[in-house]
PDB file of C-alpha atoms in Angstrom:
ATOM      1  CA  UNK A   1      51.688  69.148  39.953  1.00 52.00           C
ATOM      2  CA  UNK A   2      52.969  67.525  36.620  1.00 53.00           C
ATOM      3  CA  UNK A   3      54.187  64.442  38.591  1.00 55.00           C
ATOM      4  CA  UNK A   4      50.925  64.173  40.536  1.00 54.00           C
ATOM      5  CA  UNK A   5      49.279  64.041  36.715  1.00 47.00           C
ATOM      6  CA  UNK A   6      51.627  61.679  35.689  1.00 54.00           C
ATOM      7  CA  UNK A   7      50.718  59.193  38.788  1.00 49.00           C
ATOM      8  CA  UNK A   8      47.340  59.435  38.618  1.00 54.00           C
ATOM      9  CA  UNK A   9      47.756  58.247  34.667  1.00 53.00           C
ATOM     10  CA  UNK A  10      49.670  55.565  35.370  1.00 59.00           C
ATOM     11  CA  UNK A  11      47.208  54.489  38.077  1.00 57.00           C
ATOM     12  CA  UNK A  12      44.411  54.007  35.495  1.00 50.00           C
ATOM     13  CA  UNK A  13      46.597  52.942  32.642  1.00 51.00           C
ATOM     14  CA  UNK A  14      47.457  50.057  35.048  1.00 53.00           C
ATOM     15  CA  UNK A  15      43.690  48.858  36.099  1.00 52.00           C
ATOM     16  CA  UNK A  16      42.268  49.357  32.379  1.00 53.00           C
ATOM     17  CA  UNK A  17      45.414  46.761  31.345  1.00 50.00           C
ATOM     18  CA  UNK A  18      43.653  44.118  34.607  1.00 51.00           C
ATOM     19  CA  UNK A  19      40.097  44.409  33.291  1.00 51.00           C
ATOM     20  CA  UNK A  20      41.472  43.545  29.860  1.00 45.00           C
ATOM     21  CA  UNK A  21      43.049  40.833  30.741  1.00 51.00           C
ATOM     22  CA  UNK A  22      40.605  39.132  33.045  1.00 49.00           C
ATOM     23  CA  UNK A  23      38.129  39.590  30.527  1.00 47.00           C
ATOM     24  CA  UNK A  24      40.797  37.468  28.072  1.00 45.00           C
ATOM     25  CA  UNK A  25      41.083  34.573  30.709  1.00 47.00           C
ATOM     26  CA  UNK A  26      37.281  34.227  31.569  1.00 47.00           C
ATOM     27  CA  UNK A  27      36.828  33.778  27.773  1.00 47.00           C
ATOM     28  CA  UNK A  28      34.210  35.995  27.108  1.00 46.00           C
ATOM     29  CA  UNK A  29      33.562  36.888  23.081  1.00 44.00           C
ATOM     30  CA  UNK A  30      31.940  39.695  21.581  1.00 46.00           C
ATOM     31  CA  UNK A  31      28.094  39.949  20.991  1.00 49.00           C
ATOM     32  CA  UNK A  32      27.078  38.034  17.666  1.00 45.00           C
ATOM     33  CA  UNK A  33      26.738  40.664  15.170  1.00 45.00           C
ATOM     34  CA  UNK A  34      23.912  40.851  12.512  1.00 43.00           C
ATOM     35  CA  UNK A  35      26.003  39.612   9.835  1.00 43.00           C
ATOM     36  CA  UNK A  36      26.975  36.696  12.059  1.00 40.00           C
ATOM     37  CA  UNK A  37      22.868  35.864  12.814  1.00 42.00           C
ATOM     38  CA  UNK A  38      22.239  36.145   9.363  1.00 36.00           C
ATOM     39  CA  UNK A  39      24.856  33.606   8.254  1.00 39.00           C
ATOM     40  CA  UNK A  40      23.066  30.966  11.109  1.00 37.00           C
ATOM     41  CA  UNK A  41      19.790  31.509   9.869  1.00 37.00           C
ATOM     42  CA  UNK A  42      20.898  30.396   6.057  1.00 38.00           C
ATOM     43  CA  UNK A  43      22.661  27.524   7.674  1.00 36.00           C
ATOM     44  CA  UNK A  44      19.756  26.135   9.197  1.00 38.00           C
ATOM     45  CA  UNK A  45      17.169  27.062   6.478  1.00 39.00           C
ATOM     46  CA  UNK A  46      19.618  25.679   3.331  1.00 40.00           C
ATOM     47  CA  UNK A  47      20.870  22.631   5.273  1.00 42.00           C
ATOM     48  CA  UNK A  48      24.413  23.526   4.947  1.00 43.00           C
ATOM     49  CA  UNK A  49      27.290  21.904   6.820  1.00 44.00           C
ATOM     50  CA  UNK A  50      28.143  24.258   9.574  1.00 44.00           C
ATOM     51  CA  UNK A  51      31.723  23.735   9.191  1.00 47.00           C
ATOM     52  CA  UNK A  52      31.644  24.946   5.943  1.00 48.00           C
ATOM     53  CA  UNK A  53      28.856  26.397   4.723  1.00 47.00           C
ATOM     54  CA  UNK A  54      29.486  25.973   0.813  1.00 53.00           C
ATOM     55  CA  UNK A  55      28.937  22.493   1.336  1.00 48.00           C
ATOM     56  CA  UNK A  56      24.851  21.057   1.460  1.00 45.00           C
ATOM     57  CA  UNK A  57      24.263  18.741   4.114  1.00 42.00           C
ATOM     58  CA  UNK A  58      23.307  15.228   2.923  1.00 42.00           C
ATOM     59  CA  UNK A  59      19.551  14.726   2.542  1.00 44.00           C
ATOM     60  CA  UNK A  60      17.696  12.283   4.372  1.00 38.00           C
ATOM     61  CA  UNK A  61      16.306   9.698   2.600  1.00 37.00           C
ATOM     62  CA  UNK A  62      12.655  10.043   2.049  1.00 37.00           C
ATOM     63  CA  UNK A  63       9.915   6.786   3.119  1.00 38.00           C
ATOM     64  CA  UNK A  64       9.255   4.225   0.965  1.00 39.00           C
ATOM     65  CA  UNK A  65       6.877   4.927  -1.101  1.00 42.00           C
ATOM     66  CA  UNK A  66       5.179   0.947  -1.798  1.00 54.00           C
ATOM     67  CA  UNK A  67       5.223   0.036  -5.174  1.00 63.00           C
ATOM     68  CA  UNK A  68       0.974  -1.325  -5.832  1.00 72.00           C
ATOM     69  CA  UNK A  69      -1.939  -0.207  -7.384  1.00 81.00           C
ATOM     70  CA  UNK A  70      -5.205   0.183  -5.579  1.00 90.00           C
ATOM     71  CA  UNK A  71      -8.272  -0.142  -7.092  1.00 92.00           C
ATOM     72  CA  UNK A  72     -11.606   0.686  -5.681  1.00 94.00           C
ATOM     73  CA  UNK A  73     -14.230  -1.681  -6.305  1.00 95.00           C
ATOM     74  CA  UNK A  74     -17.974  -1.864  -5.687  1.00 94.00           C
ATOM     75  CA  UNK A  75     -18.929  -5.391  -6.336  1.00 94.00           C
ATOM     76  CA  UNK A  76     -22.527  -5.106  -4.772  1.00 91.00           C
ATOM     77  CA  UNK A  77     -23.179  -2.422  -7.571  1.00 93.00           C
ATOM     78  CA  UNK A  78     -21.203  -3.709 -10.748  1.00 96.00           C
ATOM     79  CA  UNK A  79     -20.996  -7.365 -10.239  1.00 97.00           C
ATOM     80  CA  UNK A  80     -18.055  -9.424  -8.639  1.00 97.00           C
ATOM     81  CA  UNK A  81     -16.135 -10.136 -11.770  1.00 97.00           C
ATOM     82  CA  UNK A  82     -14.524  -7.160 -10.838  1.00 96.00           C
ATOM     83  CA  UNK A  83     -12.274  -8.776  -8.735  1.00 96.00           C
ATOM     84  CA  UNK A  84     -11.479 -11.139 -11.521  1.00 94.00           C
ATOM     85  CA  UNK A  85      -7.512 -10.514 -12.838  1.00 89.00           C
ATOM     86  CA  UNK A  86      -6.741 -10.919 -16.151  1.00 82.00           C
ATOM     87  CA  UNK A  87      -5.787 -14.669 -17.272  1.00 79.00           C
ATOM     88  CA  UNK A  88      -2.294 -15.233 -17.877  1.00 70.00           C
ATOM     89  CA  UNK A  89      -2.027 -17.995 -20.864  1.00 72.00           C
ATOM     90  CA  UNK A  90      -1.851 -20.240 -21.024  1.00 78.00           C
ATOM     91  CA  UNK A  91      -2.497 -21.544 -17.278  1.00 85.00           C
ATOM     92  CA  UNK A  92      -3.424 -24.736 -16.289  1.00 93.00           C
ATOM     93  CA  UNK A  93      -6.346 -26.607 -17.994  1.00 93.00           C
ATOM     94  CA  UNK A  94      -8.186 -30.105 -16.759  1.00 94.00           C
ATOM     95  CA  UNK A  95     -11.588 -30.888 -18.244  1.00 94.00           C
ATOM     96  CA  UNK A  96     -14.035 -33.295 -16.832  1.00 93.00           C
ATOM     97  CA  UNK A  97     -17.433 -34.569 -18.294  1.00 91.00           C
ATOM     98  CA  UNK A  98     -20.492 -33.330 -15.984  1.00 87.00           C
ATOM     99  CA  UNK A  99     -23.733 -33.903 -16.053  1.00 85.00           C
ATOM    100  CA  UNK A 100     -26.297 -31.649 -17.448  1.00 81.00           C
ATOM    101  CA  UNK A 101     -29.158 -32.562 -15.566  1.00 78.00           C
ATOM    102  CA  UNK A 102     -30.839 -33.824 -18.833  1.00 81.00           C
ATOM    103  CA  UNK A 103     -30.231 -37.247 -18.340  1.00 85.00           C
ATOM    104  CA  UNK A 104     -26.697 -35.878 -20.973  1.00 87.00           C
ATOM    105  CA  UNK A 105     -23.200 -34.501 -20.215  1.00 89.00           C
ATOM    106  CA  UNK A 106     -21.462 -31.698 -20.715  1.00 91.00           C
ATOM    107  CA  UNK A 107     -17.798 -30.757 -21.487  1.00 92.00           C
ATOM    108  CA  UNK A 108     -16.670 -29.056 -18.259  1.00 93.00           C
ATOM    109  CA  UNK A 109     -13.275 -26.913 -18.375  1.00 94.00           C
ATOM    110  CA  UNK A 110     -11.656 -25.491 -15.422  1.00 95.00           C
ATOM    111  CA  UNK A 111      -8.825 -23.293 -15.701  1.00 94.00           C
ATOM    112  CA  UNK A 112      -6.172 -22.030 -12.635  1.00 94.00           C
ATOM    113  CA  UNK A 113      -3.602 -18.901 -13.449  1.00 92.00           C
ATOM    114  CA  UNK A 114      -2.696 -15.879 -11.655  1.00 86.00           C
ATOM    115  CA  UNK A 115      -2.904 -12.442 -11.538  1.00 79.00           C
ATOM    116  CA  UNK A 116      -0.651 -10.665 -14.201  1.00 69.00           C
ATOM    117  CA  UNK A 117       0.181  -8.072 -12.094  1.00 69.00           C
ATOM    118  CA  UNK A 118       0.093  -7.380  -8.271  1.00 79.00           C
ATOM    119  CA  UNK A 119      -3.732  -5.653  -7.625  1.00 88.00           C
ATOM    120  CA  UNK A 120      -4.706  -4.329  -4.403  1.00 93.00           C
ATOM    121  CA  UNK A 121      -8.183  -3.916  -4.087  1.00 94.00           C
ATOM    122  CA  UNK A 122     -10.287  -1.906  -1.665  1.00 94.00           C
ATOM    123  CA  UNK A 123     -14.538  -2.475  -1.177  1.00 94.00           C
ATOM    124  CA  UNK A 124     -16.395   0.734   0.308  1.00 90.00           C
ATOM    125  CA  UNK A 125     -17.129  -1.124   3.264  1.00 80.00           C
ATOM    126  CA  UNK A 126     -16.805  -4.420   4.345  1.00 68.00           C
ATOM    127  CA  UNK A 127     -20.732  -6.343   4.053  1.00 68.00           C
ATOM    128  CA  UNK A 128     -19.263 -10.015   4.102  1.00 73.00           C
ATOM    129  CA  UNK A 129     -18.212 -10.750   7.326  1.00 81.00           C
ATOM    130  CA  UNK A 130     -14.687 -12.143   6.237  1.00 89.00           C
ATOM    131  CA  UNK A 131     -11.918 -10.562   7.639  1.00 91.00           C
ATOM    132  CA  UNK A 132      -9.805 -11.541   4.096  1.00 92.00           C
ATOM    133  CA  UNK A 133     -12.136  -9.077   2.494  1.00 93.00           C
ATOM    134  CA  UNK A 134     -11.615  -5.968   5.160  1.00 89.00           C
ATOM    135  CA  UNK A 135      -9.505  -3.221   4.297  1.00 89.00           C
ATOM    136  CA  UNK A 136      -7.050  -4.043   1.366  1.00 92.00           C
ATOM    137  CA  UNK A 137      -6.552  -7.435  -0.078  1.00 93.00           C
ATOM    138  CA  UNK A 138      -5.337  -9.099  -3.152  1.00 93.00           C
ATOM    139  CA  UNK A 139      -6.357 -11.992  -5.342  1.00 94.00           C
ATOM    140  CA  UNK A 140      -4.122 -14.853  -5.749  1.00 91.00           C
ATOM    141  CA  UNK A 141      -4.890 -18.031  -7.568  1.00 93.00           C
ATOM    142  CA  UNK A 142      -8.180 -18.088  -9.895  1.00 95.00           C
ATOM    143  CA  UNK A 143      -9.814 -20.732 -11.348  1.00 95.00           C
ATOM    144  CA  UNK A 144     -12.107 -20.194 -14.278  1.00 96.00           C
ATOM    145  CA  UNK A 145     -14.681 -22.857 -14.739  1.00 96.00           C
ATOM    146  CA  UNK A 146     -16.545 -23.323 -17.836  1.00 95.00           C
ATOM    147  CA  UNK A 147     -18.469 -25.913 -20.076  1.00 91.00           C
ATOM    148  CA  UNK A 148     -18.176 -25.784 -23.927  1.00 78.00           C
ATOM    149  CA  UNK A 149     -17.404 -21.583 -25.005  1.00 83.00           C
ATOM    150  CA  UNK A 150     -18.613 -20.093 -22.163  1.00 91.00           C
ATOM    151  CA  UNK A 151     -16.882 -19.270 -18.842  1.00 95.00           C
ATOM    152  CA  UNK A 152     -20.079 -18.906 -15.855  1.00 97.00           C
ATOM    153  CA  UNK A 153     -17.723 -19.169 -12.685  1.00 98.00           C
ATOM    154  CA  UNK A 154     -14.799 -18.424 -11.219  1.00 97.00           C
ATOM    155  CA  UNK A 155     -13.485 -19.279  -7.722  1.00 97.00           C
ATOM    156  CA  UNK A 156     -10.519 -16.157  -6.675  1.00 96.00           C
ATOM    157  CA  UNK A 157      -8.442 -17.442  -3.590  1.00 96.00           C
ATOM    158  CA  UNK A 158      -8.114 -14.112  -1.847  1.00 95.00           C
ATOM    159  CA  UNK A 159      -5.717 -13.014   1.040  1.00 92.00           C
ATOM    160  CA  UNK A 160      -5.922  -9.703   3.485  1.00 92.00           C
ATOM    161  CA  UNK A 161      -2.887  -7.791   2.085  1.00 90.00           C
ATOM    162  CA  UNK A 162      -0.050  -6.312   4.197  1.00 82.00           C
ATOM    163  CA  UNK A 163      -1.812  -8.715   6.829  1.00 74.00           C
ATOM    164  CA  UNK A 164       1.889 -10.487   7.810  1.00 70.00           C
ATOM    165  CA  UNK A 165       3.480  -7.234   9.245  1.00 64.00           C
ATOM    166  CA  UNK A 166       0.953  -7.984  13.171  1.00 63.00           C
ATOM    167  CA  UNK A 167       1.345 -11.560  13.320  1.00 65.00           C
ATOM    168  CA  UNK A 168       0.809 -11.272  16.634  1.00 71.00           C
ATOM    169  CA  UNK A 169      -2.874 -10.130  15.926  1.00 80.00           C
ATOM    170  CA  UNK A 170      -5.943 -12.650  15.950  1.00 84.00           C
ATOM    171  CA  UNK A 171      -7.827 -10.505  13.186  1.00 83.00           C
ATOM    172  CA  UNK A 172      -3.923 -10.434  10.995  1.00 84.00           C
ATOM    173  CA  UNK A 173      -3.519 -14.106  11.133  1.00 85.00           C
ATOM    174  CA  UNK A 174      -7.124 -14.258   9.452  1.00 89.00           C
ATOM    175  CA  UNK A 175      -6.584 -12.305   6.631  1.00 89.00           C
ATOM    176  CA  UNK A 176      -3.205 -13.916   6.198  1.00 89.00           C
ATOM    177  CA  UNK A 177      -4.596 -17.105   5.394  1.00 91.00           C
ATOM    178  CA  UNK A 178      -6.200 -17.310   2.163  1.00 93.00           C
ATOM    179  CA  UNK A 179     -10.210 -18.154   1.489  1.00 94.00           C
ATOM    180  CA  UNK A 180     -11.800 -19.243  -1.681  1.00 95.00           C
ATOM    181  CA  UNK A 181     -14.646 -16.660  -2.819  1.00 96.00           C
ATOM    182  CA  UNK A 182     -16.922 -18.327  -5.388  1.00 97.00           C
ATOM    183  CA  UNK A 183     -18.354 -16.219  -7.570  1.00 98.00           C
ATOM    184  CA  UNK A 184     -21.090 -17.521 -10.587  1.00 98.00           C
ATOM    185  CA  UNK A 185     -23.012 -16.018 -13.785  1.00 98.00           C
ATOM    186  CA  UNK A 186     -26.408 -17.365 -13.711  1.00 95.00           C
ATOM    187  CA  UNK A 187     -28.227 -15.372 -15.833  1.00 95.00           C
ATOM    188  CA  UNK A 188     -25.334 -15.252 -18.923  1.00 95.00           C
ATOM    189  CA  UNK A 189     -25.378 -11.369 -18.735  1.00 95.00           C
ATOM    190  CA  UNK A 190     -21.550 -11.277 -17.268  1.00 95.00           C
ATOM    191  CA  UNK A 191     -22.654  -9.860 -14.342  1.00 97.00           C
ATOM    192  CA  UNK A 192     -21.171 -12.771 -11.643  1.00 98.00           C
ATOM    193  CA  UNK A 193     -23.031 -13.366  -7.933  1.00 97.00           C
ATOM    194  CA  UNK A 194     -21.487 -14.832  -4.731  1.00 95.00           C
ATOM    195  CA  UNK A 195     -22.250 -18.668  -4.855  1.00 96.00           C
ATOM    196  CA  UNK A 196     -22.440 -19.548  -0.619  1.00 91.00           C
ATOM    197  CA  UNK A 197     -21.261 -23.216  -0.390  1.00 84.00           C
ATOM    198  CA  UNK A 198     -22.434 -26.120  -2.297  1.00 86.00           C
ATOM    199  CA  UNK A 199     -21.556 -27.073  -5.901  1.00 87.00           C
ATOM    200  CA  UNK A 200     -21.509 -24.955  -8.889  1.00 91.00           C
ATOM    201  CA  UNK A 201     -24.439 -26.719 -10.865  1.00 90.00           C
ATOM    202  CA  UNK A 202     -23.873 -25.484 -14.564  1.00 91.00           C
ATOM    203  CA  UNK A 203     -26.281 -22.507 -15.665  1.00 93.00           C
ATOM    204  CA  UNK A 204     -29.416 -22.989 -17.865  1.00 92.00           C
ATOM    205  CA  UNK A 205     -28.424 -20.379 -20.196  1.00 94.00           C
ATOM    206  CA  UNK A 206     -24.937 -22.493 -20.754  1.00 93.00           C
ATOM    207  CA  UNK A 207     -27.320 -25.591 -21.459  1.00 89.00           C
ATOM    208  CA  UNK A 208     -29.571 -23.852 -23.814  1.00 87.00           C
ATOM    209  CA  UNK A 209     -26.259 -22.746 -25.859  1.00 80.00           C
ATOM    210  CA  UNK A 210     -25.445 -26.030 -26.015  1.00 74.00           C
ATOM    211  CA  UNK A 211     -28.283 -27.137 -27.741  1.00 70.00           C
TER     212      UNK A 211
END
C-alpha cells in the first residue's frame, strides 16, 4: 500500500514539474498587478521616459507664436488717418511751388518715411473693393503732403499682409503687390477722406491760413 502511495506521488510530482516548464518556454508572465497599472498611468500622464521614469520626457516645442500687433480700425467711422503710422524723422523732404488757384503760389512740402514699427491692421469688413485692404494688411511707405504748417494729405502705400505664403493664389498675388490709398483733409478738422484718382488740389481752409 505505502509503495502504491509513493507511485502515485511521484506520478503527479512529475506532470506538475511539465506544466511548469512549458509554461517557462511559451513565455507567458504574470497578470500586471495594480501597482504595476498605476506606475503606467503616471508615465503617460507626467510624460516620463519609460525607461526610467525619474527622468521627464523632453517637451515639444510649442507653435510660433508671430511677433505683430493688430489693430482694429474703423476708418468709415473715425476718419482714415487712422491708418496713418507715426513719422519717423527726419524722412525725406522735396518741396515744390504750386499754384493756389488765385492767380499765386503756394509752398508745397511732401514728405516720404515709414512706419516706426510693424502695424497690422484689420477693417470690420472690407467696403473698398481692393483685395490689399481684405483681411489683414500693413502700411508701408507714406508720404505726407503739405503746403506752408499744415499737413491736408497723405498717400499710405499699403500691402495685404501674410499675402506671400499662397503665391500660387490669384486673390494672394493681389494683395502682395502694393497700392497707393490717397487719403485728404478738406475741411481742416483732421478728420482725412479717400481722394479717388485725380490730383490733390490744395484745401481752401490751407489757403485761407495762408492769408
Amino acid at each position: 500500500m505505502r509503495t502504491q502511495l509513493i507511485v502515485f506521488f511521484s506520478i503527479l510530482l512529475a506532470l506538475s514539474c511539465s506544466r511548469l516548464g512549458e509554461n517557462t518556454r511559451a513565455g507567458t508572465s504574470p497578470e500586471p498587478t495594480a501597482n504595476a497599472n498605476i506606475q503606467t498611468s503616471a508615465v503617460e500622464e507626467t510624460g516620463a521616459d519609460a525607461i526610467n521614469p525619474n527622468e521627464k520626457a523632453p517637451e515639444r516645442p510649442s507653435p510660433t507664436v508671430p511677433d505683430f500687433h493688430i489693430r482694429h480700425v474703423n476708418p468709415d467711422r473715425d476718419g482714415w488717418q487712422v491708418l496713418v503710422p507715426k513719422r519717423k524723422e527726419p524722412g525725406n523732404v522735396k518741396e515744390s511751388y504750386v499754384p493756389d488757384g488765385r492767380g499765386g503760389k503756394i509752398r508745397k512740402v511732401v514728405r516720404s518715411y515709414s512706419s516706426d514699427g510693424d502695424v497690422v491692421f484689420k477693417l470690420p469688413e472690407n467696403r473698398t473693393g481692393l483685395p490689399q485692404l481684405d483681411d489683414l494688411f500693413q502700411v508701408g511707405t507714406v508720404m505726407e503732403i503739405g503746403a506752408e504748417d499744415s499737413v491736408y494729405a497723405y498717400t499710405l502705400f499699403i500691402r495685404g499682409f501674410g499675402a506671400d505664403e499662397d503665391p500660387g493664389s490669384d486673390y494672394e498675388h493681389s494683395r502682395s503687390h502694393s497700392i497707393a490709398l490717397q487719403i485728404v483733409d478738406r475741411e481742416g478738422n483732421g478728420r482725412f477722406i479717400r481722394h479717388y484718382g485725380g490730383e490733390i488740389k490744395v484745401p481752401d481752409w490751407v489757403l485761407r491760413e495762408k492769408d
